Amino acid sequence: MKEYELIVVGSGAGMNVVAKARDKGLKVALVENWVMGGTCLNRGCIPSKILTYPAEMIRQIKHAKEIGINAKIESVDFDLVRKRMWELVLRDRRGMEEGVAADTGLDFYHTTARFIAPYTLQVGPEQIKAPKIVLAIGVRTYIPDIPGLRETGFETSESIFDIQVLPKSLIILGGGYKACEFGHFFSAFGTNISIIGHNPRLLPREEEEVSDLVLAKMTEFANVKLNQEVISIRKGEKGKVVVIRDRTTGDVKELEADEILLTTGVQSNSDSIEPEASGIRTDAARYIAVDDHLETNMPGIFAIGDVIGRTMFRHTANYHAQLVWINAFAKNKVKLDEHAVPHAVFGYPEVASVGLTQSAAKAQGIKVLVGLSQYIDCAKGYAMGEQDSFAKVVVDMASYRIIGASAVGTNASIMVQAMVYLMNAGDQTYIPIARSQTIHPALSEVFVNAFGNLHDPDHVHVHEHEQQ
Ligand SMILES: Cc1cc2nc3c(=O)[nH]c(=O)nc-3n(C[C@H](O)[C@H](O)[C@H](O)COP(=O)(O)OP(=O)(O)OC[C@H]3O[C@@H](n4cnc5c(N)ncnc54)[C@H](O)[C@@H]3O)c2cc1C
């Protein structure tokens, strides 16, 4: 049995903890059963954004006509896009592999880790033990039990980046961010796209106005069907057939396409590590249960990232890694703070948000002020011809604390990030915006205007003539 000061399982955000521990000279074991770098690098954020950026350029070129440029796209080069994507992914992966191989204080086990006793893991033929263990083992695509799905075959986010040729048509099952991002990319590159969502809304966790605008825009380049049940899937004459039923009307329809992409949800990877053998508790969906310090019920064993089943983003996993490093080795522990978790959807239009939506705040009984502003109402937004894009803010009525912010349109992710910083600064109010000069004319003015438009949504002033 080999003993370490720290064992980390999973080389995604887990690598952040490994790096800190090695900086301090701890004796560390890293276990990874797949390629180095985890989902973000190999099958997630990074390759998907190398796809969505050229797609955004295509949309911009098409939109340019509205502001006085008549441009034509001669052709698109998917081979080059693929090449650029794999160049970066493989370069970063290789860099990590070399770093790990060169580090003599770090033992790397390229295999599946499985608990056999408290604080003890089986790794291939060997057994390893440590008083501190960090589980950063992520999630994988959940394969729903749809009759005919497995027999017919399908792609997932784990397999789609390997395709060599663009499908002529693609049915995307799911209505979340992956459906929007892949739908954006494939449709921009000429694939005929259908998006089949179960929820009545696209991006159901966003503000309703945001979902509505994304739906309206996506409908311009994809056949979007929401509130649908997938009844069965089979091989058709030309491709793959998906049979759907409208959950309201009961209407049954068949769609056929070259390929199906499943984006309907994820499941925890905790099954592979057999946490029960170490006495580690999981929740009903098998996500690893942790306390406010990201510690499991077994002292010294922590879990971070997607496998705790909360907000599944790489920046969240990075934040968890930072916290766990402190909580595992420093004197004073730090509590998890989830009040300002941001995210973006790099579809078309781009969406970003942080904190609570208006309806989520209402459900928590918080009295709020809301403010909304269109891009077009500031000079830069007008110059860009961003007709429908907007930002929305949700502010606590009593304290003026910002409790939520969203934007939908160009650079939404950059604009919302400013709100994230404010939500983590001082008294977390929007007052610093009122005190600041805002570069003019820039898109930052959209959020300034949104705060300027704050009002009580439950007391909308109705003019006399509107009441008649
Ligand atoms: C298509 C797509 C696009 C995305 N885009 C974004 C984005 O734009 N922005 C964003 O923030 N997030 C995005 N995400 C989500 C992001 O990738 C994840 O939140 C993040 O990678 C999670 O990191 P992690 O360290 O928790 O898990 P992972 O990175 O998944 O790492 C877990 C690792 O553990 C390994 N493992 C599992 N079990 C064992 C075991 N028993 N023994 C050994 N090894 C094991 C796995 O093989 C894996 O390599 C995207 C995800 C996908 C799929």
Coordinates of C-alpha atoms and ligand atoms in Angstrom, one line a residue:
M1 CA 0.0 0.0 0.0
K2 CA 1.4 3.4 -1.0
E3 CA 0.6 6.4 1.2
Y4 CA 0.3 10.0 0.1
E5 CA -0.5 13.3 1.8
L6 CA -3.2 14.0 -0.9
I7 CA -5.0 11.9 -3.6
V8 CA -6.9 13.7 -6.3
V9 CA -9.2 11.8 -8.6
G10 CA -10.0 13.5 -11.9
S11 CA -7.7 15.7 -14.0
G12 CA -10.2 18.5 -14.8
A13 CA -10.5 21.0 -12.1
G14 CA -8.8 18.4 -9.9
M15 CA -5.6 19.6 -11.5
N16 CA -5.9 23.0 -9.8
V17 CA -5.7 21.2 -6.4
V18 CA -2.8 19.1 -7.6
A19 CA -0.8 22.2 -8.8
K20 CA -1.3 23.9 -5.4
A21 CA -0.3 20.9 -3.5
R22 CA 2.8 20.3 -5.6
D23 CA 3.8 24.0 -5.2
K24 CA 3.8 23.3 -1.5
G25 CA 5.9 20.1 -1.9
L26 CA 3.2 17.7 -0.8
K27 CA 3.4 14.0 -1.9
V28 CA 0.5 13.6 -4.2
A29 CA -1.2 10.9 -6.3
L30 CA -3.4 11.8 -9.3
V31 CA -5.8 9.3 -10.8
E32 CA -7.5 9.7 -14.2
N33 CA -9.1 7.0 -16.2
W34 CA -9.5 9.0 -19.4
V35 CA -7.3 11.6 -21.2
M36 CA -5.7 14.4 -19.2
G37 CA -7.7 17.6 -18.7
G38 CA -11.2 16.5 -18.2
T39 CA -14.4 17.6 -19.9
C40 CA -13.7 21.4 -20.3
L41 CA -10.5 20.9 -22.3
N42 CA -11.4 17.7 -24.3
R43 CA -15.2 17.6 -24.8
G44 CA -16.6 20.8 -23.3
C45 CA -16.0 24.6 -23.0
I46 CA -12.8 24.8 -25.1
P47 CA -13.6 22.8 -28.3
S48 CA -17.2 24.0 -28.3
K49 CA -16.1 27.7 -28.2
I50 CA -13.7 27.1 -31.1
L51 CA -16.8 26.0 -33.0
T52 CA -19.2 28.7 -31.8
Y53 CA -16.9 31.6 -32.6
P54 CA -16.7 31.1 -36.4
A55 CA -20.5 30.5 -36.2
E56 CA -20.9 33.9 -34.6
M57 CA -18.8 35.5 -37.4
I58 CA -21.1 33.9 -39.9
R59 CA -24.1 35.5 -38.2
Q60 CA -22.4 38.8 -37.9
I61 CA -21.5 38.8 -41.6
K62 CA -25.2 38.1 -42.4
H63 CA -26.4 40.8 -40.0
A64 CA -23.9 43.3 -41.5
K65 CA -26.4 44.0 -44.3
E66 CA -28.6 45.8 -41.8
I67 CA -25.8 48.3 -41.0
G68 CA -24.6 49.0 -44.5
I69 CA -22.3 46.2 -45.6
N70 CA -23.3 43.7 -48.3
A71 CA -21.0 40.8 -47.8
K72 CA -21.2 37.2 -49.1
I73 CA -19.9 34.1 -47.5
E74 CA -18.3 32.1 -50.3
S75 CA -17.8 28.9 -48.4
V76 CA -17.0 27.6 -44.9
D77 CA -14.1 25.3 -44.1
F78 CA -15.1 22.8 -41.5
D79 CA -11.8 20.9 -41.9
L80 CA -9.9 24.1 -40.8
V81 CA -12.3 24.6 -37.9
R82 CA -11.7 21.0 -36.8
K83 CA -8.0 21.4 -37.2
R84 CA -7.8 24.6 -35.1
M85 CA -10.0 22.9 -32.5
W86 CA -7.8 19.8 -32.1
E87 CA -4.6 21.7 -32.3
L88 CA -5.4 23.7 -29.2
V89 CA -7.0 20.7 -27.3
L90 CA -4.1 18.4 -28.1
R91 CA -1.5 21.0 -27.4
D92 CA -2.9 21.8 -23.9
R93 CA -3.4 18.1 -23.2
R94 CA 0.2 17.3 -24.2
G95 CA 1.4 20.2 -22.0
M96 CA -0.4 18.7 -19.0
E97 CA 0.8 15.2 -19.7
E98 CA 4.4 16.4 -19.9
G99 CA 4.1 18.4 -16.7
V100 CA 2.7 15.4 -14.8
A101 CA 5.4 13.1 -16.2
A102 CA 8.2 15.5 -15.3
D103 CA 7.1 15.9 -11.7
T104 CA 8.8 13.3 -9.5
G105 CA 6.8 14.2 -6.5
L106 CA 3.5 13.3 -8.2
D107 CA 2.5 9.8 -9.0
F108 CA 0.1 9.4 -11.9
Y109 CA -2.3 6.4 -12.1
H110 CA -3.9 6.1 -15.5
T111 CA -6.8 4.0 -14.4
T112 CA -10.2 4.0 -12.6
A113 CA -10.0 4.7 -8.9
R114 CA -12.4 2.7 -6.7
F115 CA -12.8 2.9 -2.9
I116 CA -12.1 -0.4 -1.1
A117 CA -12.0 1.0 2.4
P118 CA -12.2 4.4 4.1
Y119 CA -9.4 6.6 2.7
T120 CA -8.2 3.7 0.5
L121 CA -8.5 3.4 -3.2
Q122 CA -7.8 0.5 -5.6
V123 CA -6.0 1.8 -8.7
G124 CA -5.3 -1.0 -11.1
P125 CA -3.3 -3.7 -9.3
E126 CA -2.2 -1.2 -6.6
Q127 CA -3.8 0.2 -3.4
I128 CA -3.2 3.8 -2.3
K129 CA -4.2 5.7 0.8
A130 CA -4.3 9.3 2.0
P131 CA -5.8 11.3 4.9
K132 CA -7.0 13.9 2.3
I133 CA -8.7 13.0 -0.9
V134 CA -10.4 15.3 -3.5
L135 CA -13.0 13.8 -5.8
A136 CA -13.2 15.8 -9.0
I137 CA -14.8 13.0 -11.1
G138 CA -17.4 15.0 -13.1
V139 CA -20.5 13.8 -14.9
R140 CA -21.3 12.1 -18.2
T141 CA -24.3 12.3 -20.7
Y142 CA -27.4 10.6 -19.3
I143 CA -28.8 8.3 -21.9
P144 CA -32.6 8.3 -21.5
D145 CA -34.7 5.1 -21.9
I146 CA -36.3 6.0 -25.3
P147 CA -37.4 3.0 -27.3
G148 CA -35.1 2.5 -30.3
L149 CA -32.5 5.1 -29.2
R150 CA -29.6 2.8 -28.6
E151 CA -30.4 0.5 -31.6
T152 CA -30.6 3.6 -33.9
G153 CA -27.4 5.2 -32.7
F154 CA -26.8 8.8 -31.7
E155 CA -24.1 11.4 -30.9
T156 CA -23.5 13.0 -27.5
S157 CA -21.1 15.8 -26.4
E158 CA -18.6 13.1 -25.7
S159 CA -18.6 11.9 -29.3
I160 CA -19.7 14.9 -31.5
F161 CA -16.3 16.6 -31.6
D162 CA -14.9 13.6 -33.4
I163 CA -17.1 13.9 -36.5
Q164 CA -15.1 14.4 -39.7
V165 CA -18.0 15.5 -41.9
L166 CA -20.9 17.8 -41.2
P167 CA -24.2 16.1 -41.2
K168 CA -26.7 17.5 -43.7
S169 CA -29.4 17.4 -41.1
L170 CA -29.3 17.0 -37.3
I171 CA -32.0 16.5 -34.7
I172 CA -30.9 17.9 -31.3
L173 CA -32.8 16.4 -28.3
G174 CA -32.9 18.9 -25.4
G175 CA -33.5 22.6 -25.0
G176 CA -30.7 23.7 -22.7
Y177 CA -27.4 25.5 -23.4
K178 CA -25.8 22.6 -25.2
A179 CA -28.7 22.5 -27.7
C180 CA -28.4 26.2 -28.3
E181 CA -24.7 26.2 -28.8
F182 CA -24.5 23.1 -31.0
G183 CA -27.7 24.3 -32.8
H184 CA -26.0 27.7 -33.5
F185 CA -22.8 26.1 -34.8
F186 CA -24.3 23.4 -37.0
S187 CA -26.9 25.7 -38.5
A188 CA -24.4 28.4 -39.2
F189 CA -22.3 25.8 -41.1
G190 CA -25.2 24.7 -43.2
T191 CA -26.7 21.7 -41.4
N192 CA -30.5 21.6 -41.2
I193 CA -31.3 21.7 -37.5
S194 CA -34.3 20.6 -35.5
I195 CA -34.3 21.2 -31.7
I196 CA -36.7 19.1 -29.7
G197 CA -37.2 20.4 -26.1
H198 CA -39.2 18.8 -23.3
N199 CA -39.7 22.0 -21.4
P200 CA -42.2 24.6 -22.8
R201 CA -39.3 27.0 -22.8
L202 CA -35.9 27.1 -24.4
L203 CA -33.2 27.8 -21.7
P204 CA -35.8 27.4 -19.0
R205 CA -33.6 28.7 -16.2
E206 CA -33.1 32.1 -17.8
E207 CA -35.4 35.1 -17.4
E208 CA -38.6 34.5 -19.4
E209 CA -37.8 37.5 -21.7
V210 CA -34.4 36.0 -22.4
S211 CA -35.9 32.6 -23.3
D212 CA -38.5 34.2 -25.5
L213 CA -35.9 36.2 -27.5
V214 CA -33.5 33.2 -27.9
L215 CA -36.5 31.2 -29.1
A216 CA -37.5 33.9 -31.6
K217 CA -33.9 34.1 -32.9
M218 CA -33.2 30.4 -33.0
T219 CA -36.4 29.8 -34.9
E220 CA -34.9 31.9 -37.7
F221 CA -32.3 29.2 -38.3
A222 CA -33.6 26.0 -36.7
N223 CA -36.9 24.1 -36.5
V224 CA -37.5 24.4 -32.8
K225 CA -40.2 22.3 -31.2
L226 CA -40.8 22.7 -27.4
N227 CA -43.0 21.0 -24.9
Q228 CA -42.4 17.6 -26.7
E229 CA -42.2 14.0 -25.5
V230 CA -39.9 11.8 -27.6
I231 CA -41.9 8.6 -28.0
S232 CA -39.6 6.5 -30.0
I233 CA -36.6 6.5 -32.4
R234 CA -35.9 4.2 -35.4
K235 CA -33.9 3.9 -38.5
G236 CA -35.7 5.5 -41.5
E237 CA -35.2 5.2 -45.2
K238 CA -32.9 8.3 -45.4
G239 CA -31.7 8.6 -41.9
K240 CA -32.9 8.5 -38.3
V241 CA -36.5 9.0 -37.4
V242 CA -37.6 10.7 -34.1
V243 CA -41.3 10.3 -33.2
I244 CA -42.5 13.2 -30.9
R245 CA -45.7 14.0 -29.1
D246 CA -46.8 17.5 -28.2
R247 CA -47.3 17.5 -24.4
T248 CA -50.3 19.9 -24.7
T249 CA -52.1 19.0 -27.8
G250 CA -51.1 15.3 -28.0
D251 CA -50.2 15.7 -31.7
V252 CA -47.8 13.1 -32.9
K253 CA -45.1 14.0 -35.5
E254 CA -42.2 12.3 -37.1
L255 CA -38.9 14.0 -38.0
E256 CA -36.1 12.5 -40.0
A257 CA -32.4 13.5 -40.1
D258 CA -28.9 12.2 -40.8
E259 CA -28.0 12.2 -37.1
I260 CA -29.3 12.7 -33.6
L261 CA -27.5 14.6 -30.9
L262 CA -28.5 13.9 -27.3
T263 CA -28.3 16.9 -24.9
T264 CA -31.0 15.9 -22.5
G265 CA -29.1 15.8 -19.3
V266 CA -26.1 14.4 -17.4
Q267 CA -25.5 11.8 -14.7
S268 CA -23.0 11.6 -11.9
N269 CA -19.7 9.6 -12.4
S270 CA -19.8 8.7 -8.7
D271 CA -20.8 5.1 -9.6
S272 CA -17.4 4.3 -10.9
I273 CA -15.6 5.2 -7.6
E274 CA -18.0 3.2 -5.4
P275 CA -18.2 5.9 -2.6
E276 CA -20.1 3.6 -0.3
A277 CA -17.0 1.5 0.3
S278 CA -15.5 4.5 2.0
G279 CA -18.7 5.4 3.8
I280 CA -19.2 8.5 1.6
R281 CA -22.8 9.6 1.3
T282 CA -24.4 10.5 -2.1
D283 CA -27.8 12.1 -2.7
A284 CA -30.8 10.5 -4.4
A285 CA -29.3 11.1 -7.9
R286 CA -25.9 9.8 -6.8
Y287 CA -24.2 13.2 -6.7
I288 CA -21.6 13.3 -3.9
A289 CA -23.1 15.0 -0.8
V290 CA -20.9 17.8 0.6
D291 CA -21.3 20.4 3.4
D292 CA -20.7 24.2 3.1
H293 CA -17.0 23.5 3.0
L294 CA -17.3 21.0 0.2
E295 CA -16.3 18.2 2.6
T296 CA -18.1 14.9 2.5
N297 CA -19.4 13.2 5.6
M298 CA -15.9 11.5 5.8
P299 CA -13.6 14.2 7.3
G300 CA -10.7 15.0 4.9
I301 CA -12.5 13.7 1.8
F302 CA -13.8 16.6 -0.4
A303 CA -15.7 16.7 -3.7
I304 CA -15.6 19.5 -6.3
G305 CA -17.1 20.4 -9.6
D306 CA -19.9 18.7 -11.5
V307 CA -20.0 15.6 -9.3
I308 CA -21.6 17.5 -6.4
G309 CA -24.6 18.2 -8.7
R310 CA -24.9 22.0 -8.3
T311 CA -24.0 24.6 -10.9
M312 CA -22.0 22.7 -13.6
F313 CA -19.5 25.1 -15.0
R314 CA -15.8 25.1 -15.3
H315 CA -15.4 28.4 -13.4
T316 CA -17.5 26.9 -10.6
A317 CA -15.3 23.9 -10.5
N318 CA -12.2 26.1 -10.4
Y319 CA -13.7 28.1 -7.5
H320 CA -14.5 24.8 -5.7
A321 CA -10.8 23.8 -6.2
Q322 CA -9.6 27.0 -4.6
L323 CA -11.9 26.6 -1.7
V324 CA -11.1 22.9 -1.1
W325 CA -7.4 23.7 -1.1
I326 CA -7.9 26.1 1.8
N327 CA -10.4 23.9 3.6
A328 CA -8.2 20.8 3.4
F329 CA -5.0 22.4 4.5
A330 CA -5.5 25.8 6.1
K331 CA -6.4 26.5 9.7
N332 CA -9.6 28.5 9.0
K333 CA -12.2 27.0 6.7
V334 CA -14.1 29.0 4.1
K335 CA -17.8 28.5 3.4
L336 CA -19.1 28.0 -0.1
D337 CA -20.7 31.2 -1.5
E338 CA -23.2 30.6 -4.3
H339 CA -24.9 34.0 -4.4
A340 CA -23.3 35.1 -7.6
V341 CA -22.7 32.1 -9.9
P342 CA -22.5 33.3 -13.4
H343 CA -22.8 31.5 -16.7
A344 CA -23.0 32.1 -20.4
V345 CA -24.6 30.4 -23.4
F346 CA -22.5 31.0 -26.4
G347 CA -25.4 30.6 -28.9
Y348 CA -26.9 33.2 -31.1
P349 CA -27.7 35.5 -29.5
E350 CA -25.2 35.1 -26.7
V351 CA -26.8 34.9 -23.3
A352 CA -25.3 35.4 -19.8
S353 CA -26.7 35.7 -16.4
V354 CA -25.8 35.7 -12.7
G355 CA -27.7 35.2 -9.5
L356 CA -31.5 35.0 -9.3
T357 CA -34.0 35.6 -12.0
Q358 CA -37.0 37.8 -11.1
S359 CA -39.3 34.7 -10.7
A360 CA -36.7 32.9 -8.6
A361 CA -36.5 35.9 -6.3
K362 CA -40.3 36.1 -6.0
A363 CA -40.4 32.4 -5.2
Q364 CA -38.0 33.1 -2.3
G365 CA -40.2 35.9 -1.1
I366 CA -37.7 38.6 -1.9
K367 CA -39.3 42.0 -2.8
V368 CA -37.4 43.3 -5.8
L369 CA -37.0 46.1 -8.2
V370 CA -36.4 45.2 -11.8
G371 CA -34.9 47.2 -14.6
L372 CA -34.6 46.5 -18.3
S373 CA -32.8 48.3 -21.1
Q374 CA -32.5 47.6 -24.8
Y375 CA -29.0 47.7 -26.5
I376 CA -30.6 49.9 -29.1
D377 CA -31.3 52.6 -26.5
C378 CA -27.6 53.3 -26.1
A379 CA -25.6 54.8 -29.0
K380 CA -23.2 51.8 -29.4
G381 CA -26.1 49.3 -29.4
Y382 CA -27.8 51.4 -32.1
A383 CA -24.5 51.6 -34.1
M384 CA -24.3 47.8 -34.0
G385 CA -27.9 47.5 -35.0
E386 CA -28.7 45.2 -32.1
Q387 CA -32.5 45.4 -32.5
D388 CA -33.8 43.1 -29.9
S389 CA -30.9 42.6 -27.5
F390 CA -31.3 43.7 -23.9
A391 CA -30.1 43.6 -20.3
K392 CA -32.1 43.0 -17.2
V393 CA -31.3 43.6 -13.5
V394 CA -33.0 42.4 -10.3
V395 CA -32.3 44.4 -7.2
D396 CA -33.4 43.8 -3.6
M397 CA -35.9 46.6 -2.8
A398 CA -34.8 47.0 0.8
S399 CA -31.0 47.1 0.4
Y400 CA -30.4 47.9 -3.2
R401 CA -28.2 44.8 -3.4
I402 CA -27.9 43.4 -6.9
I403 CA -29.4 39.9 -6.7
G404 CA -29.5 39.0 -10.4
A405 CA -28.5 40.3 -13.8
S406 CA -28.9 38.9 -17.4
A407 CA -28.0 40.1 -20.8
V408 CA -28.8 38.7 -24.3
G409 CA -26.9 40.0 -27.2
T410 CA -23.4 40.7 -28.4
N411 CA -20.8 40.5 -25.5
A412 CA -23.5 39.5 -23.0
S413 CA -20.8 37.4 -21.1
I414 CA -18.4 40.3 -20.8
M415 CA -21.2 42.7 -19.7
V416 CA -22.6 40.4 -17.0
Q417 CA -19.1 39.7 -15.6
A418 CA -19.1 43.4 -14.4
M419 CA -22.2 42.6 -12.4
V420 CA -20.5 39.6 -10.9
Y421 CA -17.7 41.8 -9.6
L422 CA -20.2 44.2 -8.1
M423 CA -22.1 41.4 -6.5
N424 CA -18.9 40.4 -4.8
A425 CA -17.8 43.9 -3.8
G426 CA -18.5 46.0 -0.7
D427 CA -22.2 46.1 0.1
Q428 CA -23.0 44.4 -3.2
T429 CA -25.3 47.3 -4.3
Y430 CA -25.4 48.9 -7.7
I431 CA -24.5 52.3 -6.2
P432 CA -20.9 52.2 -7.5
I433 CA -22.4 52.3 -11.0
A434 CA -24.2 55.5 -10.1
R435 CA -21.0 57.0 -8.8
S436 CA -18.9 56.0 -11.8
Q437 CA -18.3 57.5 -15.2
T438 CA -19.2 55.0 -17.9
I439 CA -17.2 55.0 -21.1
H440 CA -19.4 56.5 -23.8
P441 CA -20.6 55.3 -26.2
A442 CA -20.1 51.7 -25.2
L443 CA -22.2 48.7 -24.5
S444 CA -21.5 49.1 -20.7
E445 CA -24.2 51.8 -20.9
V446 CA -26.8 49.1 -21.4
F447 CA -26.5 48.0 -17.7
V448 CA -26.3 51.6 -16.5
N449 CA -29.6 52.3 -18.3
A450 CA -31.2 49.1 -16.9
F451 CA -30.4 50.3 -13.3
G452 CA -31.8 53.7 -14.4
N453 CA -35.1 52.0 -15.3
L454 CA -35.5 50.2 -12.0
H455 CA -39.2 49.9 -10.9
D456 CA -41.4 47.8 -8.7
P457 CA -42.8 45.2 -11.0
D458 CA -45.9 44.7 -8.8
H459 CA -46.9 48.3 -9.0
V460 CA -46.8 49.1 -12.7
H461 CA -48.2 52.6 -13.3
V462 CA -51.2 52.3 -15.7
H463 CA -52.3 55.4 -17.6
E464 CA -56.0 56.3 -17.5
H465 CA -56.4 55.8 -21.2
E466 CA -54.9 52.3 -21.0
Q467 CA -57.4 51.3 -18.3
Q468 CA -60.4 51.9 -20.6
Ligands
LIG1 C1 -20.3 20.6 -24.7 C2 -20.0 21.2 -23.4 C3 -19.8 22.6 -23.4 C4 -19.5 23.2 -22.2 N1 -19.2 24.6 -22.2 C5 -18.9 25.2 -21.0 C6 -18.6 26.6 -21.0 O1 -18.6 27.2 -22.1 N2 -18.3 27.1 -19.8 C7 -18.3 26.4 -18.7 O2 -18.0 27.0 -17.6 N3 -18.6 25.1 -18.6 C8 -18.9 24.5 -19.8 N4 -19.1 23.1 -19.8 C9 -19.2 22.4 -18.5 C10 -17.7 22.1 -18.0 O3 -17.0 21.4 -19.0 C11 -17.8 21.3 -16.7 O4 -18.5 22.0 -15.7 C12 -16.3 21.1 -16.1 O5 -15.5 20.6 -17.1 C13 -16.4 20.2 -14.9 O6 -15.1 19.9 -14.4 P1 -14.9 18.8 -13.3 O7 -13.5 18.9 -13.0 O8 -15.9 18.8 -12.3 O9 -15.1 17.4 -14.2 P2 -14.4 16.9 -15.5 O10 -13.7 17.9 -16.2 O11 -15.4 16.1 -16.2 O12 -13.3 15.9 -14.9 C14 -13.6 14.6 -14.3 C15 -12.5 13.6 -14.8 O13 -12.6 12.5 -13.8 C16 -12.4 11.3 -14.6 N5 -13.0 10.2 -13.8 C17 -14.3 10.0 -13.5 N6 -14.4 8.9 -12.6 C18 -13.2 8.5 -12.4 C19 -12.6 7.4 -11.6 N7 -13.4 6.7 -10.8 N8 -11.3 7.2 -11.6 C20 -10.5 8.0 -12.3 N9 -10.9 9.1 -13.1 C21 -12.2 9.3 -13.1 C22 -13.2 11.6 -15.9 O14 -12.7 10.7 -16.9 C23 -12.8 13.0 -16.1 O15 -11.6 13.2 -16.9 C24 -19.4 22.5 -21.0 C25 -19.7 21.1 -21.0 C26 -19.9 20.5 -22.2 C27 -20.2 19.0 -22.2

